[in-house]
Short mmCIF file of C-alpha atoms in Angstrom, two decimals:
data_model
loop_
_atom_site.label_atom_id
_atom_site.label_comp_id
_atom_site.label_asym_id
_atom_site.label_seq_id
_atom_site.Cartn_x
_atom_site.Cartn_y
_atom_site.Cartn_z
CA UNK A 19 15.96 -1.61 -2.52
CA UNK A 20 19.33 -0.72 -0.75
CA UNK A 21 22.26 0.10 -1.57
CA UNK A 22 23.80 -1.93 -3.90
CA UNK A 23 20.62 -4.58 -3.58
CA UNK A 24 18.40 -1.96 -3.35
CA UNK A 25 16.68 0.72 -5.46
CA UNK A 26 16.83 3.80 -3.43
CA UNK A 27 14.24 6.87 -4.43
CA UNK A 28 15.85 9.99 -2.24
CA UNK A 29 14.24 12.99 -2.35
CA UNK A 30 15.41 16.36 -1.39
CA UNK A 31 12.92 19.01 -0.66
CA UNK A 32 14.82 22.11 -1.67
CA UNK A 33 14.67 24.88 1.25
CA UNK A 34 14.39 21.86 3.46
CA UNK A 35 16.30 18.56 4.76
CA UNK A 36 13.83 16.25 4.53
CA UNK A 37 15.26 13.12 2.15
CA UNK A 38 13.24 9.88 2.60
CA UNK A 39 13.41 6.56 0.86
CA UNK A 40 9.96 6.47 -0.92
CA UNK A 41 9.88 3.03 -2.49
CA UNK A 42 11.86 0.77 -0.38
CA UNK A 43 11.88 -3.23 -0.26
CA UNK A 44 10.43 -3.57 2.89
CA UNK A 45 11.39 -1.42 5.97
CA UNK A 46 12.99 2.07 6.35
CA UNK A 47 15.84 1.02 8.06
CA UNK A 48 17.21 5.19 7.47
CA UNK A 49 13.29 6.69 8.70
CA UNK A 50 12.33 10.03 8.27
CA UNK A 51 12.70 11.08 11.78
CA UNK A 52 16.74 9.29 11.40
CA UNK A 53 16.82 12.03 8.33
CA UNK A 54 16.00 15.17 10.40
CA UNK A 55 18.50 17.14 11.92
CA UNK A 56 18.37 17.36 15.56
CA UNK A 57 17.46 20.27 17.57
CA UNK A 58 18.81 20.68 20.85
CA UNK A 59 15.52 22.94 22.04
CA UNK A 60 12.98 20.40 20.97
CA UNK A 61 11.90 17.26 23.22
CA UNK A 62 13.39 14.01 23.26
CA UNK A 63 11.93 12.33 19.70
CA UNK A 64 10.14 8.91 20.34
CA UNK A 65 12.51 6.12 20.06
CA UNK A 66 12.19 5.00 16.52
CA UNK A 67 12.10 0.94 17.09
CA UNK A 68 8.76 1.40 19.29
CA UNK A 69 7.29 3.95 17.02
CA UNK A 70 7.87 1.80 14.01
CA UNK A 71 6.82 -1.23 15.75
CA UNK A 72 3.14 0.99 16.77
CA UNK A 73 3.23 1.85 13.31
CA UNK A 74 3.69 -1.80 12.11
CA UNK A 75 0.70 -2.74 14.82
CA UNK A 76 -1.82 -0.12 12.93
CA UNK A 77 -0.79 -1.51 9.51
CA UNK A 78 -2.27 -5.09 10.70
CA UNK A 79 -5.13 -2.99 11.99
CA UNK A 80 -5.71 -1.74 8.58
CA UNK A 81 -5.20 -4.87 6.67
CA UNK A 82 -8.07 -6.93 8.69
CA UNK A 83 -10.52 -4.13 8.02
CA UNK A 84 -9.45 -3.81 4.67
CA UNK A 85 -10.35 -7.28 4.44
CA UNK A 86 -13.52 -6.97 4.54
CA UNK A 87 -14.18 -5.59 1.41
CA UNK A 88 -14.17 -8.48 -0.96
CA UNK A 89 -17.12 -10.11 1.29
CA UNK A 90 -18.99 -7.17 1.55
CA UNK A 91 -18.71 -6.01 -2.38
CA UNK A 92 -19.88 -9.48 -3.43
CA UNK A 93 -23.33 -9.33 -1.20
CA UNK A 94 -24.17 -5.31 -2.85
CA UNK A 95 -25.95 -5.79 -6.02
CA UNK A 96 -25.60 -2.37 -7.01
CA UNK A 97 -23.19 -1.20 -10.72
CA UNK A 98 -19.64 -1.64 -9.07
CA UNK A 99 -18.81 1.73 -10.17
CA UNK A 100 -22.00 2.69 -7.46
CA UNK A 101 -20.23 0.59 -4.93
CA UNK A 102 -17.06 2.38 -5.21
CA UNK A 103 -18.40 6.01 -5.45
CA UNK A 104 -20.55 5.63 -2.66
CA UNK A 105 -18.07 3.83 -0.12
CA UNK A 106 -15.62 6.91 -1.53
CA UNK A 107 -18.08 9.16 -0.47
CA UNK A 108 -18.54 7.57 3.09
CA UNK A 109 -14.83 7.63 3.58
CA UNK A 110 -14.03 11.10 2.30
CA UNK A 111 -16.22 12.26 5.13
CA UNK A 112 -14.30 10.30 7.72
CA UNK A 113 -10.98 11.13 6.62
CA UNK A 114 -12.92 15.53 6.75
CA UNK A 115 -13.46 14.82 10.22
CA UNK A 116 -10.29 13.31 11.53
CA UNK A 117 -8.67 15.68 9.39
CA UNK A 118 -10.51 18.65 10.84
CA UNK A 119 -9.77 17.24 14.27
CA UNK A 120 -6.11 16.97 14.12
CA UNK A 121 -6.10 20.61 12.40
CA UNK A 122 -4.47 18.64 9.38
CA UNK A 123 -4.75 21.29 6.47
CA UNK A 124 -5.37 20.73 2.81
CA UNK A 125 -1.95 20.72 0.75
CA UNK A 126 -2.66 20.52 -3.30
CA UNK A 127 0.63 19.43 -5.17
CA UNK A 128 2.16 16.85 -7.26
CA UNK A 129 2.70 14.49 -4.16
CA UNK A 130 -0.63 14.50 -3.15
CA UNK A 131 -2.08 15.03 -6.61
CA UNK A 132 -0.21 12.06 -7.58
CA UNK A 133 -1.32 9.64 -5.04
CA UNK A 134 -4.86 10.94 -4.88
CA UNK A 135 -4.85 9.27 -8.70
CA UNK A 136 -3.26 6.72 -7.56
CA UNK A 137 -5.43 5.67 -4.61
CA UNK A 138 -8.80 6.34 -7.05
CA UNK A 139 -7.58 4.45 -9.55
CA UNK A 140 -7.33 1.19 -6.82
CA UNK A 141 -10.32 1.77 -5.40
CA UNK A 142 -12.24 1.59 -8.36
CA UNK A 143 -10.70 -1.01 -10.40
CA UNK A 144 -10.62 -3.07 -7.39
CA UNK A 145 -14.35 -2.95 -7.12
CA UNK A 146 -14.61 -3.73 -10.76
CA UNK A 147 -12.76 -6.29 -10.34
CA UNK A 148 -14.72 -8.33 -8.16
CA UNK A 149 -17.56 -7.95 -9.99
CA UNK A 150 -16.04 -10.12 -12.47
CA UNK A 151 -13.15 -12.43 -10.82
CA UNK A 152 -13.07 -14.10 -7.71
CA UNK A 153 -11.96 -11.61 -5.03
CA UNK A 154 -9.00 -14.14 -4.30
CA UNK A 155 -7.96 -13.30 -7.70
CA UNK A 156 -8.58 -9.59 -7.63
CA UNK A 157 -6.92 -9.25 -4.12
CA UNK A 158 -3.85 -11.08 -5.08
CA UNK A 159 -3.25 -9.59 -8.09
CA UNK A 160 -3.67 -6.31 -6.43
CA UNK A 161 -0.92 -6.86 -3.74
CA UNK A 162 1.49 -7.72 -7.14
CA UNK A 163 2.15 -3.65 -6.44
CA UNK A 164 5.43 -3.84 -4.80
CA UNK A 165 6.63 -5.36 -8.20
CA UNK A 166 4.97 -2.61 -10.05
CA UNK A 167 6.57 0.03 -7.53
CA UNK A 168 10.12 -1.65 -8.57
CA UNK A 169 9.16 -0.88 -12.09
CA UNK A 170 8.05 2.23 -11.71
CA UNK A 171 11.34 2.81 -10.09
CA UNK A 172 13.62 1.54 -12.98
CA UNK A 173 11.37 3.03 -16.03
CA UNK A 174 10.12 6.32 -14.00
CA UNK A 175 12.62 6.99 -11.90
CA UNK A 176 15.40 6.01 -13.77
CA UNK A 177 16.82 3.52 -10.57
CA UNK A 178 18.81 0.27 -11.95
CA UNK A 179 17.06 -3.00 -11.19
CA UNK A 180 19.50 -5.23 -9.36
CA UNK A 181 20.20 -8.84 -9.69
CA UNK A 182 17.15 -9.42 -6.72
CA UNK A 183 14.86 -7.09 -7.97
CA UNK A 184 14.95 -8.87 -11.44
CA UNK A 185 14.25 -11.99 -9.55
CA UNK A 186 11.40 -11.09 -7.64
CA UNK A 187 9.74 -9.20 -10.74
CA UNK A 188 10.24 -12.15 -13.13
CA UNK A 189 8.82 -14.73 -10.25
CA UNK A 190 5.74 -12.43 -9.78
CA UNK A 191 5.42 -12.22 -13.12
CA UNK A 192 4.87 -15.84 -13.49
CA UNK A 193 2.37 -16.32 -10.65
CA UNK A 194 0.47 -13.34 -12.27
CA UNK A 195 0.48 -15.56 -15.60
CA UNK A 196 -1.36 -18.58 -13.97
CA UNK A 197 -3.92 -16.43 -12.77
CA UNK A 198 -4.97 -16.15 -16.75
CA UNK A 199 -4.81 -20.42 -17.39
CA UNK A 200 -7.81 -20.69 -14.25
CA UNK A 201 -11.16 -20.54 -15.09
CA UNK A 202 -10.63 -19.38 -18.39
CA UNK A 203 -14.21 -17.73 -18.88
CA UNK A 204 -14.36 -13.85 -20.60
CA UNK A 205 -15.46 -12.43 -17.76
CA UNK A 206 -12.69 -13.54 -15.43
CA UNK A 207 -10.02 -12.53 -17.72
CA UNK A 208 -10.95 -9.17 -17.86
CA UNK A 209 -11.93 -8.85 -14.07
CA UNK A 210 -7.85 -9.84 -13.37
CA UNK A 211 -6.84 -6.89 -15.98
CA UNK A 212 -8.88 -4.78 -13.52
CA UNK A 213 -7.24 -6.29 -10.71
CA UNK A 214 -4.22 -5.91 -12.47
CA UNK A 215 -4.90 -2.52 -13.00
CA UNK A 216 -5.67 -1.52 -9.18
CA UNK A 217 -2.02 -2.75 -8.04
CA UNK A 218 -0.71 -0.54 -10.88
CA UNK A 219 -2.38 2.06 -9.50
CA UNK A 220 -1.58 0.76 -5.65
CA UNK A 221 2.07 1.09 -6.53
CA UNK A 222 1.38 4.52 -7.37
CA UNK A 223 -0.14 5.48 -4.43
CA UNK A 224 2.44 4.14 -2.17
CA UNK A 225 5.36 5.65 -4.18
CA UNK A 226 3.72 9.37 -4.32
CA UNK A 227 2.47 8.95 -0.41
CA UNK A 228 6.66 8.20 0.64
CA UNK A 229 7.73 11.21 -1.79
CA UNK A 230 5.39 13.63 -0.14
CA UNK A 231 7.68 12.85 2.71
CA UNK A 232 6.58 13.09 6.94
CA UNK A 233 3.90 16.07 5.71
CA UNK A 234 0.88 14.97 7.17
CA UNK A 235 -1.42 17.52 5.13
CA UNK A 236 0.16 15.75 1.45
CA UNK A 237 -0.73 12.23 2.79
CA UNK A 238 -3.99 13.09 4.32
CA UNK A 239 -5.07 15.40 1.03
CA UNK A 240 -3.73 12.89 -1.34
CA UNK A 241 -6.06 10.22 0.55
CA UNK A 242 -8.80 12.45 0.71
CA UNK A 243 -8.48 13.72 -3.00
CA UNK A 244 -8.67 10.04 -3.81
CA UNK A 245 -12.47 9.58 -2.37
CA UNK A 246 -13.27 12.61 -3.25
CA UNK A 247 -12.52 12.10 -6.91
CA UNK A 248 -14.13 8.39 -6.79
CA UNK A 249 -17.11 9.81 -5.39
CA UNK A 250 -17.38 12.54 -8.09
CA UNK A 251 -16.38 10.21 -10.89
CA UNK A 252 -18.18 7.27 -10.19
CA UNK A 253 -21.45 8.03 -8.70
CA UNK A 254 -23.04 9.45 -11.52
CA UNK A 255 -21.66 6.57 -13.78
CA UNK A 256 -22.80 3.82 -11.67
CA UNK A 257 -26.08 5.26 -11.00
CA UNK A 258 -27.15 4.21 -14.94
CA UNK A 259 -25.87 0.67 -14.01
CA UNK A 260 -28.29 -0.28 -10.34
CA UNK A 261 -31.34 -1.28 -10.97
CA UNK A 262 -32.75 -1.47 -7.28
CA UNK A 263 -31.28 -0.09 -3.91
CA UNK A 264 -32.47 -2.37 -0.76
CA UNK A 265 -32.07 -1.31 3.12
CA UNK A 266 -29.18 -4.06 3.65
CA UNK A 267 -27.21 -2.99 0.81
CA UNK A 268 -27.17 0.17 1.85
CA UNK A 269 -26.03 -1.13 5.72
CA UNK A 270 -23.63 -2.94 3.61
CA UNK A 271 -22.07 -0.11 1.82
CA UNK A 272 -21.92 2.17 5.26
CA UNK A 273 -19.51 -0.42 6.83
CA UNK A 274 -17.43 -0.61 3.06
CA UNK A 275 -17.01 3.04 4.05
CA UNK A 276 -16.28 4.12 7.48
CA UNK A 277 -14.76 0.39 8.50
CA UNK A 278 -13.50 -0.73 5.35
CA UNK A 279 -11.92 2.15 3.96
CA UNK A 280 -12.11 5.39 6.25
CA UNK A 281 -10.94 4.29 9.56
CA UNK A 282 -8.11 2.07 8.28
CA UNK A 283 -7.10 5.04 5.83
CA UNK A 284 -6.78 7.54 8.41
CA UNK A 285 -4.71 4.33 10.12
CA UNK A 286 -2.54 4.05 7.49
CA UNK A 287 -1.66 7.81 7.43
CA UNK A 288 -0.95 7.82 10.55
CA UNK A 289 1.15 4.50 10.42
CA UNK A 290 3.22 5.93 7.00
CA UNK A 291 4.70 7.90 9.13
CA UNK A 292 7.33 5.57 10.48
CA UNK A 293 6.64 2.60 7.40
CA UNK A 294 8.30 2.80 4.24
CA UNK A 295 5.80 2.86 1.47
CA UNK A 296 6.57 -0.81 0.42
CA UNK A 297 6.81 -1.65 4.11
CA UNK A 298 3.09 -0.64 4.35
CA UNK A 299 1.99 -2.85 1.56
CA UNK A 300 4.05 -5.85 2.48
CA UNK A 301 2.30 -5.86 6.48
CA UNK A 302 -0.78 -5.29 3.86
CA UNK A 303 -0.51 -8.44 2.38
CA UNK A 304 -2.58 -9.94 5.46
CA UNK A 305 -5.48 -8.53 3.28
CA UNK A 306 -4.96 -10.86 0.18
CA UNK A 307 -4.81 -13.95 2.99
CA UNK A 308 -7.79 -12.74 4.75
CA UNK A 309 -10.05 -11.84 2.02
CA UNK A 310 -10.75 -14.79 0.35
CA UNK A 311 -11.08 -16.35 3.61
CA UNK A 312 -14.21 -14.40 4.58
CA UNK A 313 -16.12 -14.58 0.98
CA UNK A 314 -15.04 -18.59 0.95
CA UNK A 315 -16.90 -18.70 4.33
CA UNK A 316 -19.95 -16.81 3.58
CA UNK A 317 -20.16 -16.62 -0.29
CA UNK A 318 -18.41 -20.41 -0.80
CA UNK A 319 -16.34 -18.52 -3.66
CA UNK A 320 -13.77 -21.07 -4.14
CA UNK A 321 -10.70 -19.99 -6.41
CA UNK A 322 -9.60 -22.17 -8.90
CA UNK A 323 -5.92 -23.99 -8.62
CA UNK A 324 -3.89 -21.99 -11.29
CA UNK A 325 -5.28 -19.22 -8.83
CA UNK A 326 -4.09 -20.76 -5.79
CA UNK A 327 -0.98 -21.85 -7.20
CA UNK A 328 -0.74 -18.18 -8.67
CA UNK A 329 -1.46 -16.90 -5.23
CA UNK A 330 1.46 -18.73 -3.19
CA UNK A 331 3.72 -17.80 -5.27
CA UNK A 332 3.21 -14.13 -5.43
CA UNK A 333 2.73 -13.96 -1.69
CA UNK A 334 5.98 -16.29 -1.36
CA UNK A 335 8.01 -14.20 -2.73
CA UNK A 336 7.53 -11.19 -1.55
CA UNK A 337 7.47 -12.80 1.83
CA UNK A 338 11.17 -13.95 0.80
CA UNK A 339 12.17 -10.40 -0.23
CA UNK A 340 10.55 -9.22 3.69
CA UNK A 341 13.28 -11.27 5.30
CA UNK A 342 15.85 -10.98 3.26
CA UNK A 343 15.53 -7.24 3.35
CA UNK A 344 15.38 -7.45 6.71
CA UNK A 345 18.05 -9.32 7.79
CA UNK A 346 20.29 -6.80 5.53
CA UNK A 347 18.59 -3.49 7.10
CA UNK A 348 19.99 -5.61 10.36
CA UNK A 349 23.22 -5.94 9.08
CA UNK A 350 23.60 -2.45 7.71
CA UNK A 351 22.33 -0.75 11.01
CA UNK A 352 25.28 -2.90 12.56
CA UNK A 353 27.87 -1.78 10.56
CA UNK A 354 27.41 1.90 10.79
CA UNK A 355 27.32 1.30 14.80
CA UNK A 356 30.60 -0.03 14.18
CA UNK A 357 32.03 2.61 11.88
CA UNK A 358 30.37 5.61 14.84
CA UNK A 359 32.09 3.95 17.40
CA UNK A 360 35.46 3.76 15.65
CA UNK A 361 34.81 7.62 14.96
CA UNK A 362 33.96 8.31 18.42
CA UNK A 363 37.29 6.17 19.47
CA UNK A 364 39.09 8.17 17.01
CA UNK A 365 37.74 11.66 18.63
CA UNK A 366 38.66 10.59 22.04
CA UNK A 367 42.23 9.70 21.46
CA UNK A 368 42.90 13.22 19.37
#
């Protein structure tokens, strides 16, 4: 979403100058560290290709161990809303102790609020999700969220959908609709409204994470709010729903929440830094590639070929939108070289 192709989100935090693109199709080609004024007493600021480039190299980090989660929720027996309290609960304590570490204080306010709600929201209907679908389905129908983050942008944030946009929306919108002709069964049908669901809420998360800006304490509490509110919400619920708690499960649900969702959150806070929100869930959409790899391998969950079908189309074209983005972020970084140097020529001569 730039300029005229793209829906641009800027934010100005009044008594500040922080302005960041918070829901960008892919990369932050104007980062938030290009947006800050310089400072002539401060140190030499990392060079922004190599920082986004780490930052890219943690997001890949994060998407394998995310990808571990549809394998891993599929062998617990336990309610799902159990699953997702308890691996919540796990993670929450990670994310206190890095946080506590770095000296990363607790910031309560609509940013954080907002994607704390968001992030819950995900992590629960994910889980729910599958319970009841194949986790192919439920992990590519999650990763539909940079569609739903273009939405949110046109309906919440009053940004006009461009001739693209409306392109890659209605495309998505047609692999989402095949997911509902495979394996027409009750059960799966509602298990892809969850999954449906958990992008919704995805997009949310990624869109209130970029608002709250470079402010490490509003994307760490948001993140932490979100496992702290799963594990508060859920826990109790799911209890009603497990009928028997064995050794392995509980092994099981340990790695779900230091490997499969702390570390890799405190990685992606870290890597948001220099990633546009949608930037971090396109590198994220190793996760929907990897997932149903590792439960086809060990589970022999095999998803249907609406599914598949559904599933290369989604992933196609938001693949599509990656390089086309790209290659105008490329363009556009070109032409304002052009238009500084003519400046600077300009200067000289007077």
């Amino acid at each position: 979403m730039q300029d005229d192709a793209k829906i641009q989100n800027r934010i100005t935090v009044q008594g500040g100058t922080k302005t960041q693109n918070a829901a960008k199709f892919p990369s932050n080609s104007k980062s938030i560290n290009d947006a800050k004024m310089p400072n002539s007493d401060a140190p030499a600021q990392t060079n922004p290709g190599k920082a986004k480039k780490n930052a890219m190299l943690l997001m890949v980090i994060c998407a394998i161990l995310w990808s571990s989660g549809g394998i891993l929720i599929k062998l617990i027996s336990w309610s799902p809303l159990l699953i997702a309290g308890t691996r919540s609960m796990i993670a929450a304590v990670v994310l206190g102790v890095y946080m506590i570490y770095k000296k990363v204080s607790i910031k309560i306010c609509k940013y954080s609020i907002g994607a704390g709600i968001g992030l819950c929201g995900c992590c629960t209907f994910f889980v729910v999700a599958n319970k009841f679908t194949t986790a192919a389905n439920a992990i590519v129908l999650q990763y539909a969220a940079p569609v739903f983050i273009l939405l949110m942008t046109a309906f919440l944030l009053k940004e006009k959908l461009h001739k693209r946009e409306i392109i890659v929306v209605a495309i998505t919108m047609a692999g989402i609709v095949l997911f509902f002709f495979d394996q027409l069964s009750p059960g799966n049908i509602v298990g892809n409204l969850f999954a449906i669901l958990a992008g919704i809420f995805l997009a949310l998360m990624f869109v209130m994470v970029g608002q709250g800006g470079d402010n490490d304490s509003i994307r760490m509490t948001g993140i932490l709010l979100a496992h702290c509110l799963s594990a508060v919400i859920n826990i109790p619920a799911g209890i009603i729903g497990t009928a028997s708690v064995t050794g392995t499960e509980i092994l099981y649900i340990v790695i779900l929440g230091i490997f499969q969702l702390g570390i890799p959150y405190v990685l992606y806070a870290i890597a948001s830094k220099d990633c546009s929100p949608l930037a971090c869930s396109l590198i994220g959409m190793l996760e929907p590639l990897l997932n149903p790899v590792w439960v086809a391998i060990f589970v022999g969950e095999i998803p249907g070929m609406f599914a598949l079908v559904g599933a290369v189309i989604i992933i196609g074209i938001v693949t599509w939108w990656c390089i086309m983005d790209s290659k105008e972020d490329k363009e556009e970084k070109g032409e304002e070289k052009r238009k500084k140097g003519k400046e600077m020529a300009g200067k000289t001569r007077d």
